[in-house]
Amino acid sequence: MVRFWGDFMLNLVDMSLKKVIASSQGIEEENSKSEVQMKLNILEENMKVIFPCDAPSCNEEMGMLDILLCAFPSIIKTMEDAFNLKIMEPENYPLITSRMASLLGLNVVKDTAPSHERLVIFFRAYRKLCYNF
């Protein structure tokens, strides 16, 4: 089960989110955003199966799926800011957002998270690079 959901999350981050970054504004961007939201819907529907306990342990021990999930907030928030999008409304994904908020409160995550400003610059440059070829 962990391998299946790990692969699902990696594909969500790696494939679907990259499509949003590399898409041009307009219909292509909307289609890419819809694909991400469809996968987030599947993830949200299965959160209680994937994570039977409510939050990661307070002693900062995280499992593989926690590690994969804690990458989403910085990536998605950065994409929203870089491209003026709204991808993940907290009210549409309450279980995902509450789990991510718990993970972001852990020192190990706070200490290793990439700079938001640098990620915005990187995503904008990546999109521009995609259209210079």
Short mmCIF file of C-alpha atoms in Angstrom, two decimals:
data_model
loop_
_atom_site.label_atom_id
_atom_site.label_comp_id
_atom_site.label_asym_id
_atom_site.label_seq_id
_atom_site.Cartn_x
_atom_site.Cartn_y
_atom_site.Cartn_z
CA MET A 1 0.00 0.00 0.00
CA VAL A 2 2.83 2.41 0.86
CA ARG A 3 4.50 1.74 -2.50
CA PHE A 4 1.27 2.34 -4.40
CA TRP A 5 0.51 5.66 -2.68
CA GLY A 6 4.17 6.67 -2.81
CA ASP A 7 4.14 6.15 -6.56
CA PHE A 8 0.83 8.03 -6.82
CA MET A 9 2.24 11.02 -4.90
CA LEU A 10 5.47 11.02 -6.90
CA ASN A 11 3.49 11.00 -10.13
CA LEU A 12 1.31 13.82 -8.81
CA VAL A 13 4.35 15.93 -8.04
CA ASP A 14 6.58 14.86 -10.87
CA MET A 15 4.19 14.58 -13.79
CA SER A 16 1.09 16.64 -13.13
CA LEU A 17 2.68 19.57 -11.34
CA LYS A 18 5.44 19.77 -13.96
CA LYS A 19 2.73 20.04 -16.62
CA VAL A 20 1.33 23.09 -14.83
CA ILE A 21 4.77 24.70 -14.63
CA ALA A 22 5.54 23.98 -18.29
CA SER A 23 2.11 24.95 -19.65
CA SER A 24 1.27 28.18 -21.37
CA GLN A 25 -1.37 30.41 -19.84
CA GLY A 26 -4.93 29.75 -20.87
CA ILE A 27 -6.55 26.46 -21.78
CA GLU A 28 -3.35 24.40 -21.48
CA GLU A 29 -2.74 25.74 -17.97
CA GLU A 30 -6.38 25.11 -16.97
CA ASN A 31 -6.24 21.52 -18.25
CA SER A 32 -3.00 20.88 -16.36
CA LYS A 33 -4.46 22.43 -13.20
CA SER A 34 -7.59 20.26 -13.54
CA GLU A 35 -5.40 17.15 -13.80
CA VAL A 36 -3.62 18.07 -10.56
CA GLN A 37 -6.93 18.72 -8.82
CA MET A 38 -8.33 15.38 -10.02
CA LYS A 39 -5.34 13.60 -8.46
CA LEU A 40 -5.67 15.67 -5.28
CA ASN A 41 -9.34 14.61 -5.10
CA ILE A 42 -8.29 10.95 -5.24
CA LEU A 43 -5.67 11.58 -2.57
CA GLU A 44 -8.17 13.42 -0.36
CA GLU A 45 -10.71 10.59 -0.66
CA ASN A 46 -8.11 8.08 0.52
CA MET A 47 -6.35 10.06 3.25
CA LYS A 48 -7.93 8.04 6.10
CA VAL A 49 -6.70 4.81 4.49
CA ILE A 50 -3.23 6.18 3.71
CA PHE A 51 -2.78 7.84 7.11
CA PRO A 52 -4.89 5.98 9.70
CA CYS A 53 -3.67 8.22 12.53
CA ASP A 54 -4.62 11.89 12.52
CA ALA A 55 -1.20 13.54 12.50
CA PRO A 56 2.47 12.64 12.34
CA SER A 57 3.96 11.77 15.68
CA CYS A 58 5.19 14.65 17.80
CA ASN A 59 8.63 13.11 18.07
CA GLU A 60 9.19 14.04 14.43
CA GLU A 61 9.36 10.50 13.12
CA MET A 62 7.94 10.60 9.63
CA GLY A 63 7.15 7.77 7.26
CA MET A 64 7.88 7.75 3.55
CA LEU A 65 4.40 8.99 2.67
CA ASP A 66 4.70 11.86 5.16
CA ILE A 67 7.96 12.89 3.52
CA LEU A 68 6.37 12.86 0.07
CA LEU A 69 3.31 14.74 1.27
CA CYS A 70 5.30 17.48 2.99
CA ALA A 71 6.74 18.49 -0.40
CA PHE A 72 3.31 19.55 -1.67
CA PRO A 73 2.75 22.74 0.31
CA SER A 74 5.87 24.53 -0.81
CA ILE A 75 5.57 23.36 -4.41
CA ILE A 76 1.87 24.14 -4.79
CA LYS A 77 1.97 27.46 -2.90
CA THR A 78 4.96 28.55 -4.97
CA MET A 79 3.22 27.62 -8.22
CA GLU A 80 0.12 29.52 -7.15
CA ASP A 81 2.21 32.63 -6.42
CA ALA A 82 4.51 32.32 -9.45
CA PHE A 83 1.69 31.89 -11.98
CA ASN A 84 -1.22 33.60 -10.23
CA LEU A 85 -3.21 30.35 -9.94
CA LYS A 86 -5.38 28.74 -7.31
CA ILE A 87 -4.75 25.00 -7.34
CA MET A 88 -5.44 23.76 -3.83
CA GLU A 89 -8.24 25.43 -1.90
CA PRO A 90 -8.03 24.25 1.73
CA GLU A 91 -11.81 23.80 1.99
CA ASN A 92 -11.72 21.33 -0.92
CA TYR A 93 -8.91 19.28 0.61
CA PRO A 94 -9.33 19.46 4.41
CA LEU A 95 -7.58 16.17 5.21
CA ILE A 96 -4.60 16.86 2.95
CA THR A 97 -4.18 20.45 4.16
CA SER A 98 -4.47 19.52 7.85
CA ARG A 99 -1.91 16.74 7.45
CA MET A 100 0.43 19.07 5.56
CA ALA A 101 0.02 21.76 8.23
CA SER A 102 0.99 19.21 10.89
CA LEU A 103 4.04 18.23 8.86
CA LEU A 104 5.06 21.85 8.29
CA GLY A 105 5.04 22.35 12.05
CA LEU A 106 7.80 19.78 12.52
CA ASN A 107 11.29 21.24 13.01
CA VAL A 108 12.86 18.80 10.56
CA VAL A 109 10.55 20.11 7.81
CA LYS A 110 10.95 23.78 8.74
CA ASP A 111 14.73 23.45 8.79
CA THR A 112 14.97 21.81 5.36
CA ALA A 113 12.21 23.49 3.33
CA PRO A 114 13.48 25.45 0.33
CA SER A 115 13.12 29.22 0.18
CA HIS A 116 9.74 30.28 -1.21
CA GLU A 117 11.26 33.22 -3.08
CA ARG A 118 13.89 31.05 -4.75
CA LEU A 119 11.29 28.52 -5.82
CA VAL A 120 9.12 31.27 -7.36
CA ILE A 121 12.11 32.48 -9.38
CA PHE A 122 12.99 28.90 -10.38
CA PHE A 123 9.43 28.02 -11.51
CA ARG A 124 9.10 31.21 -13.56
CA ALA A 125 12.49 30.56 -15.19
CA TYR A 126 11.55 26.94 -15.87
CA ARG A 127 8.31 27.99 -17.60
CA LYS A 128 10.16 30.57 -19.67
CA LEU A 129 12.78 27.98 -20.63
CA CYS A 130 10.04 25.60 -21.80
CA TYR A 131 8.89 28.18 -24.35
CA ASN A 132 12.30 29.21 -25.63
CA PHE A 133 12.80 25.84 -27.31
#
